[in-house]
């Protein structure tokens, strides 16, 4: 439609929205900019332009558009929320809270407004006030990964680790291709003694990123705690291949010994000592198997 009629503002605007949903914000910016030039008095088009500028972390450019919208309609909830987000990006936290509270009064069940309000309160001294907003945001916008993660992080800081697990797990389900989420979930589960669940989370992390050594290490640790040394051996062996060092080879030796593979354990520690003759754990290990 845009190719056939380049001055068709509505087509430009909708094309920009589709590009934004596809993650192509720079291309979306070009389309929204043209749309606003063609229809400068269209509030929706100007708001869309401001929002893509915010996604690109360009709040100073978004501000004039939002201020113009609010000069025309002071109770424009979406513009107030976006201006609050702009202030948040600029670390102007009291201003952000003021605008976001105004937007919340008009649209009390908007999850993203509550999410940004929680983030703004986190920027204030002591972030205790943030948690209620983030919890409510997660209830109202349960499919937003960024909301779930912010809520999980705030709960963990507040010492509510079991509740944090719920939100990390939800985020991991929403974004299974992001290994950092599964890794953080696994680490928290491991701290809570939920070792079997932790092993599943770490496995998801290395499935998405096979060469991530910390995730493999924690998976091997979980497997050892579950008395599954034969499975841990494979991961310690891969770590030693990716990062051959005396400590990684010694960890492999310990897993081999626990699996009853004593000769291979001794060989692994021999390799460790050749790399670092002063690495005493490899020298003192007896490698006895039960």
Short mmCIF file of C-alpha atoms in Angstrom, two decimals:
data_model
loop_
_atom_site.label_atom_id
_atom_site.label_comp_id
_atom_site.label_asym_id
_atom_site.label_seq_id
_atom_site.Cartn_x
_atom_site.Cartn_y
_atom_site.Cartn_z
CA UNK A 1 0.00 0.00 0.00
CA UNK A 2 2.83 2.40 0.84
CA UNK A 3 4.57 1.66 -2.44
CA UNK A 4 1.38 2.31 -4.40
CA UNK A 5 0.51 5.47 -2.47
CA UNK A 6 3.48 6.90 -0.53
CA UNK A 7 1.39 9.76 0.92
CA UNK A 8 -1.20 7.41 2.44
CA UNK A 9 -0.69 8.34 6.11
CA UNK A 10 -2.81 5.55 7.59
CA UNK A 11 -0.87 2.93 5.63
CA UNK A 12 2.43 4.45 6.80
CA UNK A 13 1.22 4.38 10.40
CA UNK A 14 0.02 0.78 10.26
CA UNK A 15 3.15 -0.32 8.42
CA UNK A 16 5.23 1.30 11.16
CA UNK A 17 3.21 -0.54 13.82
CA UNK A 18 3.76 -3.87 12.07
CA UNK A 19 7.48 -3.20 11.75
CA UNK A 20 7.64 -2.37 15.45
CA UNK A 21 5.91 -5.60 16.38
CA UNK A 22 8.47 -7.42 14.24
CA UNK A 23 11.28 -5.81 16.25
CA UNK A 24 12.37 -3.47 13.46
CA UNK A 25 12.10 -0.21 15.38
CA UNK A 26 14.43 1.85 13.21
CA UNK A 27 12.35 1.01 10.14
CA UNK A 28 9.20 1.67 12.16
CA UNK A 29 10.55 5.09 13.14
CA UNK A 30 10.92 6.09 9.51
CA UNK A 31 7.31 5.14 8.74
CA UNK A 32 5.83 6.83 11.81
CA UNK A 33 7.84 9.98 11.12
CA UNK A 34 6.38 10.22 7.60
CA UNK A 35 2.88 9.48 8.91
CA UNK A 36 3.12 12.40 11.39
CA UNK A 37 4.41 14.70 8.65
CA UNK A 38 1.40 13.77 6.52
CA UNK A 39 -1.12 14.04 9.39
CA UNK A 40 0.41 16.33 12.04
CA UNK A 41 -2.86 16.68 13.99
CA UNK A 42 -3.52 12.96 14.35
CA UNK A 43 -2.99 12.16 18.03
CA UNK A 44 -2.65 8.40 17.54
CA UNK A 45 0.04 8.76 14.91
CA UNK A 46 2.02 11.23 17.04
CA UNK A 47 1.72 8.92 20.05
CA UNK A 48 2.97 5.97 17.98
CA UNK A 49 5.98 8.03 16.89
CA UNK A 50 6.77 8.96 20.49
CA UNK A 51 6.46 5.36 21.64
CA UNK A 52 8.88 4.03 19.04
CA UNK A 53 11.35 6.76 20.06
CA UNK A 54 11.05 5.55 23.65
CA UNK A 55 11.70 1.96 22.57
CA UNK A 56 14.85 3.24 20.87
CA UNK A 57 15.87 4.96 24.13
CA UNK A 58 15.51 8.45 22.67
CA UNK A 59 13.33 10.11 25.31
CA UNK A 60 14.48 13.66 24.57
CA UNK A 61 13.09 13.33 21.04
CA UNK A 62 9.85 11.76 22.28
CA UNK A 63 9.14 14.51 24.82
CA UNK A 64 8.04 17.31 22.42
CA UNK A 65 5.51 15.01 20.77
CA UNK A 66 4.06 13.93 24.11
CA UNK A 67 3.97 17.46 25.49
CA UNK A 68 2.14 18.60 22.36
CA UNK A 69 -0.43 15.84 22.81
CA UNK A 70 -0.98 16.76 26.46
CA UNK A 71 -1.29 20.44 25.61
CA UNK A 72 -4.22 19.44 23.41
CA UNK A 73 -5.69 16.93 25.90
CA UNK A 74 -4.36 16.97 29.45
CA UNK A 75 -6.16 13.73 30.38
CA UNK A 76 -4.68 11.64 27.55
CA UNK A 77 -3.74 8.58 29.61
CA UNK A 78 -1.43 6.94 27.04
CA UNK A 79 0.49 10.19 26.54
CA UNK A 80 0.86 10.66 30.32
CA UNK A 81 2.15 7.10 30.65
CA UNK A 82 4.60 7.62 27.79
CA UNK A 83 5.83 10.91 29.28
CA UNK A 84 6.36 9.08 32.56
CA UNK A 85 8.36 6.46 30.70
CA UNK A 86 10.46 9.20 29.08
CA UNK A 87 11.21 10.67 32.51
CA UNK A 88 12.07 7.18 33.76
CA UNK A 89 14.57 6.67 30.92
CA UNK A 90 16.15 10.00 31.84
CA UNK A 91 16.30 8.93 35.53
CA UNK A 92 13.96 11.79 36.52
CA UNK A 93 12.17 9.54 39.00
CA UNK A 94 9.88 12.00 40.85
CA UNK A 95 8.66 13.37 37.52
CA UNK A 96 8.13 9.85 36.21
CA UNK A 97 6.09 8.93 39.30
CA UNK A 98 3.95 12.06 38.91
CA UNK A 99 3.06 11.38 35.26
CA UNK A 100 2.57 7.64 35.75
CA UNK A 101 0.31 8.21 38.76
CA UNK A 102 -1.78 10.57 36.65
CA UNK A 103 -2.02 7.93 33.93
CA UNK A 104 -2.92 5.29 36.50
CA UNK A 105 -5.82 7.40 37.82
CA UNK A 106 -7.27 7.38 34.30
CA UNK A 107 -6.46 3.73 33.51
CA UNK A 108 -6.00 1.90 36.84
CA UNK A 109 -5.68 -1.55 35.26
CA UNK A 110 -2.97 -0.82 32.71
CA UNK A 111 -0.20 -3.31 33.51
CA UNK A 112 2.60 -1.46 31.73
CA UNK A 113 1.84 1.80 33.54
CA UNK A 114 2.11 -0.05 36.86
CA UNK A 115 5.30 -1.74 35.67
CA UNK A 116 6.95 1.59 34.85
CA UNK A 117 5.64 3.04 38.11
CA UNK A 118 7.35 0.20 39.98
CA UNK A 119 10.61 0.86 38.11
CA UNK A 120 10.34 4.56 38.94
CA UNK A 121 9.94 3.78 42.65
CA UNK A 122 12.99 1.52 42.44
CA UNK A 123 14.95 4.60 41.44
CA UNK A 124 14.04 6.29 44.71
CA UNK A 125 16.00 5.78 47.95
CA UNK A 126 14.79 2.44 49.28
CA UNK A 127 12.70 0.52 46.77
CA UNK A 128 10.14 -1.00 49.18
CA UNK A 129 7.32 0.93 47.49
CA UNK A 130 8.07 -0.67 44.13
CA UNK A 131 7.05 -4.24 44.91
CA UNK A 132 3.24 -3.77 45.16
CA UNK A 133 3.19 -2.06 41.77
CA UNK A 134 5.32 -4.76 40.15
CA UNK A 135 3.21 -7.55 41.62
CA UNK A 136 0.02 -5.96 40.33
CA UNK A 137 1.65 -5.35 36.96
CA UNK A 138 2.51 -9.06 36.73
CA UNK A 139 -1.12 -9.91 37.46
CA UNK A 140 -2.43 -7.52 34.81
CA UNK A 141 0.25 -8.23 32.18
CA UNK A 142 1.24 -11.86 32.85
CA UNK A 143 2.62 -12.43 29.34
CA UNK A 144 5.17 -9.61 29.44
CA UNK A 145 8.61 -11.06 30.12
CA UNK A 146 10.09 -7.77 31.32
CA UNK A 147 7.28 -7.41 33.87
CA UNK A 148 7.73 -10.95 35.20
CA UNK A 149 11.50 -10.49 35.53
CA UNK A 150 11.20 -7.14 37.31
CA UNK A 151 8.71 -8.66 39.74
CA UNK A 152 10.92 -11.70 40.32
CA UNK A 153 13.99 -9.54 40.98
CA UNK A 154 12.08 -7.33 43.41
CA UNK A 155 10.69 -10.34 45.27
CA UNK A 156 14.14 -11.87 45.53
CA UNK A 157 15.57 -8.66 46.95
CA UNK A 158 12.71 -8.62 49.46
CA UNK A 159 13.63 -12.14 50.59
CA UNK A 160 10.48 -13.68 49.09
CA UNK A 161 12.39 -16.27 47.10
CA UNK A 162 9.62 -18.84 46.68
CA UNK A 163 7.37 -16.19 45.15
CA UNK A 164 10.26 -15.03 42.96
CA UNK A 165 10.59 -18.55 41.55
CA UNK A 166 7.01 -18.38 40.26
CA UNK A 167 7.76 -15.30 38.17
CA UNK A 168 11.17 -16.51 36.95
CA UNK A 169 9.52 -19.77 35.87
CA UNK A 170 6.80 -17.86 34.02
CA UNK A 171 9.44 -15.74 32.28
CA UNK A 172 11.36 -18.87 31.29
CA UNK A 173 8.21 -20.36 29.76
CA UNK A 174 7.58 -17.16 27.83
CA UNK A 175 11.18 -16.91 26.60
CA UNK A 176 12.65 -20.45 26.46
CA UNK A 177 15.31 -19.28 23.99
CA UNK A 178 16.85 -16.86 26.53
CA UNK A 179 19.32 -18.91 28.58
CA UNK A 180 19.97 -16.19 31.16
CA UNK A 181 16.38 -16.49 32.42
CA UNK A 182 16.59 -20.26 32.85
CA UNK A 183 20.01 -19.89 34.49
CA UNK A 184 18.72 -17.36 37.04
CA UNK A 185 15.75 -19.61 37.75
CA UNK A 186 18.04 -22.61 38.24
CA UNK A 187 20.37 -20.69 40.54
CA UNK A 188 17.49 -19.63 42.78
CA UNK A 189 16.02 -23.13 42.82
CA UNK A 190 19.43 -24.54 43.76
CA UNK A 191 19.68 -22.08 46.66
CA UNK A 192 16.24 -23.19 47.84
CA UNK A 193 17.22 -26.85 47.77
CA UNK A 194 14.87 -27.64 44.88
CA UNK A 195 17.66 -29.46 43.13
CA UNK A 196 15.71 -31.57 40.65
CA UNK A 197 13.88 -28.50 39.34
CA UNK A 198 17.17 -26.60 39.23
CA UNK A 199 18.71 -29.29 37.04
CA UNK A 200 15.84 -28.96 34.56
CA UNK A 201 16.31 -25.17 34.42
CA UNK A 202 20.07 -25.45 33.88
CA UNK A 203 19.49 -28.04 31.16
CA UNK A 204 17.21 -25.56 29.39
CA UNK A 205 19.93 -22.92 29.66
CA UNK A 206 22.62 -25.08 28.06
CA UNK A 207 20.19 -26.32 25.41
CA UNK A 208 19.88 -22.70 24.31
CA UNK A 209 23.60 -21.96 24.82
CA UNK A 210 25.70 -25.15 24.88
CA UNK A 211 29.04 -23.40 25.49
CA UNK A 212 27.91 -21.51 28.62
CA UNK A 213 30.29 -22.82 31.26
CA UNK A 214 28.58 -21.43 34.42
CA UNK A 215 25.30 -23.11 33.43
CA UNK A 216 27.06 -26.43 32.77
CA UNK A 217 28.95 -26.17 36.03
CA UNK A 218 25.78 -25.57 38.02
CA UNK A 219 24.00 -28.38 36.19
CA UNK A 220 26.86 -30.74 37.07
CA UNK A 221 26.72 -29.53 40.69
CA UNK A 222 22.98 -30.22 40.82
CA UNK A 223 23.47 -33.70 39.33
CA UNK A 224 26.14 -34.51 41.90
CA UNK A 225 23.78 -33.45 44.70
CA UNK A 226 21.13 -35.71 43.16
CA UNK A 227 23.61 -38.61 43.28
CA UNK A 228 23.78 -38.78 39.50
CA UNK A 229 27.56 -38.56 38.98
CA UNK A 230 27.53 -40.46 35.69
CA UNK A 231 25.48 -37.64 34.15
CA UNK A 232 27.64 -35.00 35.83
CA UNK A 233 30.74 -36.51 34.22
CA UNK A 234 29.57 -35.57 30.73
CA UNK A 235 29.12 -31.93 31.69
CA UNK A 236 32.41 -31.66 33.57
CA UNK A 237 34.13 -33.24 30.58
CA UNK A 238 32.61 -30.64 28.27
CA UNK A 239 33.66 -27.83 30.62
CA UNK A 240 37.22 -29.20 30.70
CA UNK A 241 37.18 -29.32 26.90
CA UNK A 242 35.93 -25.73 26.61
CA UNK A 243 38.19 -24.38 29.36
CA UNK A 244 40.99 -26.81 30.21
CA UNK A 245 42.43 -25.85 33.59
CA UNK A 246 43.49 -27.58 36.79
CA UNK A 247 40.18 -26.78 38.60
CA UNK A 248 37.95 -27.95 35.73
CA UNK A 249 39.94 -31.16 35.31
CA UNK A 250 39.83 -31.77 39.06
CA UNK A 251 36.04 -31.35 39.06
CA UNK A 252 35.92 -33.92 36.29
CA UNK A 253 38.11 -36.23 38.37
CA UNK A 254 35.75 -35.92 41.35
CA UNK A 255 32.73 -36.79 39.22
CA UNK A 256 34.55 -39.73 37.65
CA UNK A 257 35.55 -41.03 41.07
CA UNK A 258 31.96 -40.71 42.33
CA UNK A 259 30.83 -42.67 39.27
CA UNK A 260 33.28 -45.44 40.14
CA UNK A 261 35.63 -44.68 37.23
CA UNK A 262 38.75 -44.46 39.41
CA UNK A 263 41.42 -44.92 36.74
CA UNK A 264 39.95 -42.15 34.61
CA UNK A 265 39.68 -39.92 37.70
CA UNK A 266 43.40 -40.39 38.41
CA UNK A 267 44.19 -39.60 34.76
CA UNK A 268 42.13 -36.39 34.93
CA UNK A 269 43.96 -35.24 38.05
CA UNK A 270 47.28 -36.11 36.40
CA UNK A 271 46.34 -33.79 33.57
CA UNK A 272 45.41 -31.12 36.10
CA UNK A 273 48.81 -31.39 37.76
CA UNK A 274 50.61 -31.19 34.43
CA UNK A 275 48.81 -27.90 33.81
CA UNK A 276 49.42 -26.61 37.34
CA UNK A 277 51.87 -28.63 39.48
CA UNK A 278 50.98 -26.50 42.50
CA UNK A 279 47.26 -27.32 42.41
CA UNK A 280 47.13 -29.27 45.70
CA UNK A 281 43.51 -30.54 45.54
CA UNK A 282 44.42 -32.73 42.57
CA UNK A 283 47.53 -34.00 44.35
CA UNK A 284 45.80 -34.87 47.62
CA UNK A 285 42.64 -36.55 46.25
CA UNK A 286 42.58 -40.29 46.97
CA UNK A 287 39.94 -41.18 44.33
CA UNK A 288 38.46 -43.96 46.39
CA UNK A 289 35.05 -45.21 45.31
CA UNK A 290 32.41 -46.75 47.53
#
